[in-house]
Coordinates of C-alpha atoms and ligand atoms in Angstrom, one line a residue:
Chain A
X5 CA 131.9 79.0 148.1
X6 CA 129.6 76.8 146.1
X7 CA 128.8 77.0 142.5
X8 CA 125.0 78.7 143.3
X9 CA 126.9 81.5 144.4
X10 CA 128.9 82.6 141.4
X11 CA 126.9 82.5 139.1
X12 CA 125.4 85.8 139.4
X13 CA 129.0 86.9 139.7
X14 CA 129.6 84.7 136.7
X15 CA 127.0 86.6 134.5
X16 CA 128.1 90.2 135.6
X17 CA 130.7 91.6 137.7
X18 CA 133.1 89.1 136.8
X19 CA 133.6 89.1 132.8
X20 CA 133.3 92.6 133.1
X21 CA 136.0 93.2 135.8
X22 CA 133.5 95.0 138.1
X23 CA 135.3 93.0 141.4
X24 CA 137.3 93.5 143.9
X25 CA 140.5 91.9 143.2
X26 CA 139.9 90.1 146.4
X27 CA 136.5 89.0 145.4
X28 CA 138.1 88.3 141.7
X29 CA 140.7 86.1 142.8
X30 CA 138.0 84.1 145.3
X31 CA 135.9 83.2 141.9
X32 CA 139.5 82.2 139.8
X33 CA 140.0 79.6 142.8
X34 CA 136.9 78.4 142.7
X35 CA 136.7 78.0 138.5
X36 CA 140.5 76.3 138.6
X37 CA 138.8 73.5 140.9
X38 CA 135.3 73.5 139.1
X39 CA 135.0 72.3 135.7
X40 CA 131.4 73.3 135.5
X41 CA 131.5 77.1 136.1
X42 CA 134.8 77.1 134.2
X43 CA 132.3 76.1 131.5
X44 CA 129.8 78.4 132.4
X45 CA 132.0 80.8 132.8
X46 CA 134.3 80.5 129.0
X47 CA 130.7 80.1 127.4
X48 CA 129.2 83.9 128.7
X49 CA 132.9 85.3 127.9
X50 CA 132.4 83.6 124.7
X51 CA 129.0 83.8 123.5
X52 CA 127.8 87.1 125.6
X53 CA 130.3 89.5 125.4
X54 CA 133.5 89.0 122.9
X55 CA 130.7 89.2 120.1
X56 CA 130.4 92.8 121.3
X57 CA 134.1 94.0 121.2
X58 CA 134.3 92.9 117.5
X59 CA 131.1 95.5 117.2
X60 CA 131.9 97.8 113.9
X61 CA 131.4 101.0 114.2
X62 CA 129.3 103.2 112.5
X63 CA 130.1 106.8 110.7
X64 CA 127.3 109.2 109.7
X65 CA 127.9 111.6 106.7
X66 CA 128.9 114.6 109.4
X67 CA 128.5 117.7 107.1
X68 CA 125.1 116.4 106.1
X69 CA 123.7 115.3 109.3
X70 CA 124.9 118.6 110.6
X71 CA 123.0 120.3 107.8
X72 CA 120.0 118.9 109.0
X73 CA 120.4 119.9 112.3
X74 CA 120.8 123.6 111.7
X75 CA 118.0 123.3 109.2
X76 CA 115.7 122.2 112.3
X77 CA 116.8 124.7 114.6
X78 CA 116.5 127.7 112.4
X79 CA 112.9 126.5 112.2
X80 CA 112.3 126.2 116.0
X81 CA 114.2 129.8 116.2
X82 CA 111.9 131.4 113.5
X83 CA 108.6 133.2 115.1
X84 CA 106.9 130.5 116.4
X85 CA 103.7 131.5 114.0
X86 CA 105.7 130.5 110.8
X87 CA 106.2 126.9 112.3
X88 CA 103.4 126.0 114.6
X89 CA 100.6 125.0 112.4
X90 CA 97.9 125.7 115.9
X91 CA 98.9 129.7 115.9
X92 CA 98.8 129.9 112.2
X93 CA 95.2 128.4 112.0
X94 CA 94.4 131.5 114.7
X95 CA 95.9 134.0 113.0
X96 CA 93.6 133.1 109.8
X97 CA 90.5 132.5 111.5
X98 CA 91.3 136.5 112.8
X99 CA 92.1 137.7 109.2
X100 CA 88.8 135.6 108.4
X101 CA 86.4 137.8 111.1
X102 CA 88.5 141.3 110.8
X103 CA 87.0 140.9 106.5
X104 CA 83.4 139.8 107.7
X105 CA 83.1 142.4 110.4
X106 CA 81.9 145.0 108.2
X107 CA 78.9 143.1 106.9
X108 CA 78.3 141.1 110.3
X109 CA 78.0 144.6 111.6
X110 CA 75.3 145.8 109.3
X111 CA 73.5 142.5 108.9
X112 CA 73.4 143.3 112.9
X113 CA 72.2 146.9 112.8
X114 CA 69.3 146.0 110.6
X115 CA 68.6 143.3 112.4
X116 CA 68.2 144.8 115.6
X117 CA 66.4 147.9 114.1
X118 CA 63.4 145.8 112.8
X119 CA 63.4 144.2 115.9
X120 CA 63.0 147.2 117.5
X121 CA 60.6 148.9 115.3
X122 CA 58.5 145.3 115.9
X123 CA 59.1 145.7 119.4
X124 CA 58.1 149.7 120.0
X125 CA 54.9 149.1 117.6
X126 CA 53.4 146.0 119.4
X127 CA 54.6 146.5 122.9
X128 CA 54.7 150.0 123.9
X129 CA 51.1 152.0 124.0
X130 CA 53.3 155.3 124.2
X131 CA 55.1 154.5 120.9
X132 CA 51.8 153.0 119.6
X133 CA 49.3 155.8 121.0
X134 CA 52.3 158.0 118.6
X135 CA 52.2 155.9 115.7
X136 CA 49.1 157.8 114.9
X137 CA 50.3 160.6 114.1
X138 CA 52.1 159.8 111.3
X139 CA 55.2 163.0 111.3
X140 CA 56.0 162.6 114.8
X141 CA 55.9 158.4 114.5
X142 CA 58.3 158.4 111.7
X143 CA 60.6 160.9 113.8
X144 CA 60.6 158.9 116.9
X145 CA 61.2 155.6 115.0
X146 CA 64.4 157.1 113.3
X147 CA 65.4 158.6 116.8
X148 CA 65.3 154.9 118.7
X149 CA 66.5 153.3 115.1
X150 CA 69.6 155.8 115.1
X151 CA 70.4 155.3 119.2
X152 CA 70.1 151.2 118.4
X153 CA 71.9 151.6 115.4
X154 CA 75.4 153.8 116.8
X155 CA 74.8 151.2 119.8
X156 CA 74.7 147.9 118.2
X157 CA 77.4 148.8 116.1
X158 CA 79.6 149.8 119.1
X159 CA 78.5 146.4 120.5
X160 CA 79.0 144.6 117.3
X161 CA 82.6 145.8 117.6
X162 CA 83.4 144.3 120.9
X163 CA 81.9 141.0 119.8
X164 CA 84.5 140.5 117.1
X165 CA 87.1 141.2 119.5
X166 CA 85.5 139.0 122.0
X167 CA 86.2 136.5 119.4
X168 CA 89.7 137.6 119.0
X169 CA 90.2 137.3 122.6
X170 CA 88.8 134.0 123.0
X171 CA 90.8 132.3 120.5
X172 CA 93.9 134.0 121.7
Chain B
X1 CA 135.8 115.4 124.7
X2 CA 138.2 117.2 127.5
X3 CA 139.0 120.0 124.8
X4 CA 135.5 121.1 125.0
X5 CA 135.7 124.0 127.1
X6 CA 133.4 125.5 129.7
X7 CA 133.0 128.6 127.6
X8 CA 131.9 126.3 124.6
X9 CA 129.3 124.9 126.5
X10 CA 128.1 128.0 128.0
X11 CA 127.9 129.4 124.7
X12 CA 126.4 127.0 122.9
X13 CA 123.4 126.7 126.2
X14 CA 123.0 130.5 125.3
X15 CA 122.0 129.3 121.6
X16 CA 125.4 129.8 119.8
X17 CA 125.3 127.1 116.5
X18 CA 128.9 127.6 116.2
X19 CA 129.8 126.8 120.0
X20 CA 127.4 123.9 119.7
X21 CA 128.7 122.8 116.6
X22 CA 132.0 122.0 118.4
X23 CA 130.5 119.7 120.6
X24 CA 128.5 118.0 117.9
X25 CA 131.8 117.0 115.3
X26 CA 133.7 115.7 119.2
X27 CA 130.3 113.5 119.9
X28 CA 128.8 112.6 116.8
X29 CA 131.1 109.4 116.9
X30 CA 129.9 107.9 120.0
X31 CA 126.2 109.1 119.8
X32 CA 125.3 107.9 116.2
X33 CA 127.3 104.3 117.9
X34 CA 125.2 104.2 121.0
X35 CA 122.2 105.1 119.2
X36 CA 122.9 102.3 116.4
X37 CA 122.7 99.9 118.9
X38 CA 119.6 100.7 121.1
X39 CA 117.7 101.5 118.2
X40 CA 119.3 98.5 116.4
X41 CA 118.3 99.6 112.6
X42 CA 121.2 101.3 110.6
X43 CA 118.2 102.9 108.6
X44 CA 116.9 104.8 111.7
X45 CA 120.7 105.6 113.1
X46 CA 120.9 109.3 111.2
X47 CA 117.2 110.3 111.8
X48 CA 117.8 109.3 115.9
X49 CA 121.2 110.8 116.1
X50 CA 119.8 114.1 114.5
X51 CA 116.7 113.6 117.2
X52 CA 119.4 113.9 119.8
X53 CA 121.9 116.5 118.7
X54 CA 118.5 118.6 118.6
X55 CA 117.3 117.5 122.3
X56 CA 121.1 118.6 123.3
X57 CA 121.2 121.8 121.8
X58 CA 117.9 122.7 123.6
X59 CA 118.5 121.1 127.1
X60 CA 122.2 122.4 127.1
X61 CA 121.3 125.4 129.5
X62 CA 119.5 122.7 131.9
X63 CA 123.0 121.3 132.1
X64 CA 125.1 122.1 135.8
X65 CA 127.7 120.4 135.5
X66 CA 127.6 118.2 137.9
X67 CA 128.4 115.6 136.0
X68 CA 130.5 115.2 133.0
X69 CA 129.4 116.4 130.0
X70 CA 129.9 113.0 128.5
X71 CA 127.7 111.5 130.8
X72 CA 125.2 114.1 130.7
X73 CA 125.1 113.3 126.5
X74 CA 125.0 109.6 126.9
X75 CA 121.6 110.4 129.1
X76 CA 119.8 112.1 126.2
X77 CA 121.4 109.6 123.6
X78 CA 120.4 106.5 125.6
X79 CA 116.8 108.6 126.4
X80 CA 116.0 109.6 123.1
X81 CA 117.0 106.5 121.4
X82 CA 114.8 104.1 124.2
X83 CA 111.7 106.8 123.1
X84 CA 112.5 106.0 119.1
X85 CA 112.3 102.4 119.7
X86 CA 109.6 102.0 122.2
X87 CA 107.9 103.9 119.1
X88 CA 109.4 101.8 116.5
X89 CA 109.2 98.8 118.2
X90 CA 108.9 95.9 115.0
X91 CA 107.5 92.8 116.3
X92 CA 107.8 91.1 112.8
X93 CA 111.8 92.1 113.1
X94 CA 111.8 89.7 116.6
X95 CA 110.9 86.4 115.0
X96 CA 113.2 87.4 112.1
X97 CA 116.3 88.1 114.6
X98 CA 115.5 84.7 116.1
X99 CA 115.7 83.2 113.4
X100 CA 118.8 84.2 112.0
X101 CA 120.7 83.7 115.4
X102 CA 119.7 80.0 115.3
X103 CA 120.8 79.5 111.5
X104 CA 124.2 81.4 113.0
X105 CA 124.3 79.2 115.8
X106 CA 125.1 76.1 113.7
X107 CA 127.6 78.2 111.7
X108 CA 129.6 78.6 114.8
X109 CA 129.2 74.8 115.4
X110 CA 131.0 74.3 112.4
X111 CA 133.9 77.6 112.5
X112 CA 134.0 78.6 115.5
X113 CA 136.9 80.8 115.7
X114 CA 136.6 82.4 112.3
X115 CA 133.7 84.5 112.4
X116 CA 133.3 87.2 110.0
X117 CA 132.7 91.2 110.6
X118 CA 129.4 90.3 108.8
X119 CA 128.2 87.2 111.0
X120 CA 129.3 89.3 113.9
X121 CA 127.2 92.0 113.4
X122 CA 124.2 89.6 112.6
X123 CA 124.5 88.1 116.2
X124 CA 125.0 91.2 117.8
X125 CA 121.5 92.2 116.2
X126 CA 120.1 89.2 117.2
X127 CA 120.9 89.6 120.9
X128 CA 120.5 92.9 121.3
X129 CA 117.0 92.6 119.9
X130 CA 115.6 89.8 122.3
X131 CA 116.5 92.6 124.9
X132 CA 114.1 95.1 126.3
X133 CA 115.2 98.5 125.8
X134 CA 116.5 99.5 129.3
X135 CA 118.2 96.1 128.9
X136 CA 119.4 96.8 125.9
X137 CA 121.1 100.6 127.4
X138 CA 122.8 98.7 129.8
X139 CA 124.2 96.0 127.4
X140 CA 125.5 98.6 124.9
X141 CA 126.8 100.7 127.5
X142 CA 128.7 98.0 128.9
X143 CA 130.0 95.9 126.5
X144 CA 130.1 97.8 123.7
X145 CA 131.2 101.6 125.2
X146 CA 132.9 100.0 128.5
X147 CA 131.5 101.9 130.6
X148 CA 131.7 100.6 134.5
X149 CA 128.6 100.0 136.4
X150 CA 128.8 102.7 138.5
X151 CA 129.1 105.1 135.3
X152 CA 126.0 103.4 133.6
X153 CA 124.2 103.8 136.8
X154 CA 125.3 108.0 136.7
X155 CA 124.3 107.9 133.4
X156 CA 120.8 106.5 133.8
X157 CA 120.2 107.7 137.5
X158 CA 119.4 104.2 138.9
X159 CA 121.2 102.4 141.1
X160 CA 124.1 100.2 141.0
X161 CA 122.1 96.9 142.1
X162 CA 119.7 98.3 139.2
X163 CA 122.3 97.9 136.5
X164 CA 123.6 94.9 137.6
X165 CA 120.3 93.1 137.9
X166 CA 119.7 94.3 133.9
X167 CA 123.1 93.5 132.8
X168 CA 121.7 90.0 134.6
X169 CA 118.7 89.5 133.0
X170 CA 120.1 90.5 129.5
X171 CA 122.3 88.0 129.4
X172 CA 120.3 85.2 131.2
X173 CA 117.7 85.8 127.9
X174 CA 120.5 86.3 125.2
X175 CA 122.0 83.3 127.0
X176 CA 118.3 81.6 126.3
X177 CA 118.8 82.2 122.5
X178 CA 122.2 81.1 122.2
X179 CA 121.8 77.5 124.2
X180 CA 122.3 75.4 121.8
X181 CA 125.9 76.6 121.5
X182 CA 126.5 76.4 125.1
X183 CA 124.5 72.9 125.2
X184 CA 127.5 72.1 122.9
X185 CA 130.2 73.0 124.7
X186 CA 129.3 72.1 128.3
Ligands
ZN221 ZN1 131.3 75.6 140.4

């Protein structure tokens, strides 16, 4: 056994009494006859890992830290809503379009009425050839304007939820 | 740690704070300790410590016993204190640690056999923070909690060979910071 090959040995297993006693009592031959790894060897004990047994050891105020510990883990158990700042942001943003939806909806119907008034006047000759006579003109209007209206709104509706559905 | 039951740790898996609270006054000890040193800042000890008691409480059902449960809590300790520092990591501290192990270095020179809890503690810092942190596991969990190789490697899930090599390297670079003292005595 030459020096080359305890020193690995010299470094690990051996100050930490990971060997065989065999193995062991091989290396405490070889360091009575070699002054070098004896060296080596008092040095690593020395310098590398009695520093570590006179480690202090540290105490944490227990009551307090354990305090702390139930404080986070009612939070985690509370609905998740009250402590995840992503699902809160939703829940507003829903609060925000179920208050709009009212006026969105009848910004929409009138909309879409003049659109169709614009529409039936300029595109249909039916609806145009009727416009003529002024009763049955204002009749039919209010008739398409009422079956838009009671449908847009319906549609209106879904598109809020749409919404709703997309961000959730 | 053998007085906490089965039943305790099936409780406290289920969510029970009191079960869990059992196992947290029988580990706090060893977990703030082993944290301390990988994280190697006594102002970060209590924040990691609480980090960990927290990642317990919520892998505890992921637990099968197949290991102890000691083992199985010096995993998350030595997991979730590596993540702190890898997040943490100070470079200004290095130079600093240096530093103060070579102005130790000629203390020793001088007193060798009388070194104080205080001096002690300041070399410890200063070799523990040349390491890398899986270097730095191994270290702690050797020479600190004397815990065999083969019970470090359960612990981390590497190999024997794995630790061994670490434990190697650790000490080949704390033994690069503290030459001058071996220069000495050879
Ligand atoms: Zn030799």
């Amino acid at each position: 056994m030459n020096c080359e090959d305890i020193r690995e040995s010299l470094l690990t297993d051996y100050p930490d009494g990971q060997l065989t006693a065999e193995r062991e009592e091989d290396i405490n031959q070889h360091l009575s006859a070699c002054v070098q790894c004896r060296k080596f060897s008092d040095a690593v004990c020395r310098s590398l890992v009695e520093p570590f047994k006179g480690a202090k050891k540290i105490s944490l105020p227990q009551d307090k830290v354990w305090r702390n510990i139930t404080q986070r883990i009612k939070e985690e158990q509370a609905p998740a809503h009250l402590s995840n700042p992503f699902v809160e942001m939703i829940l507003r943003a829903r609060e925000a379009i179920t208050i709009i939806k009212p006026a969105f909806a009848l910004l929409a119907i009138t909309v879409i009425t003049l659109i169709a008034m614009g529409y039936f006047n300029t595109r249909n000759p039916e609806v145009a050839d009727i416009s003529g006579s002024s009763e049955s003109d204002a009749q039919y209007i209010r008739y398409v304007a009422d079956e838009l209206s009671v449908n847009q709104s319906d549609d209106t509706v879904d598109y809020g939820t749409d919404i709703e559905n997309y961000f959730l | 740690m053998q007085d906490i039951t089965r039943d305790i740790i099936i409780r406290a898996s289920k969510g029970e704070v009191d079960a869990f609270e059992v196992i947290y006054r029988k580990c706090l000890d060893f977990v703030s300790n082993v944290a301390f040193r990988i994280v190697n800042t006594t102002e970060d000890t209590e924040e990691v410590t609480q980090e960990v008691f927290l990642n317990i409480f919520r892998q505890l059902n992921h637990f099968r016993f197949e290991s102890s449960l000691k083992t199985w809590i010096y995993r998350i300790t030595v997991n979730t204190a590596i993540n702190y520092s890898k997040k943490e990591s100070r470079h200004n501290y290095e130079m600093a640690g240096y530093m103060e192990v070579s102005a130790l270095v000629n203390t020793d020179k001088t007193a060798p056999d009388k070194i104080s809890e205080e001096s002690n503690e300041k070399i410890i810092a200063a070799l523990l923070n040349a390491l890398t942190p899986d270097q730095r596991a191994c270290i702690v969990l050797r020479s600190i909690e004397g815990l065999s190789y083969q019970e470090i490697a359960d612990t981390l899930k590497i190999p024997v060979n794995t630790v061994r090599s670490r434990i190697k390297r650790a000490r080949e670079t704390m033994l690069a910071i503290r030459k001058e003292v071996i220069n000495n005595e050879l």
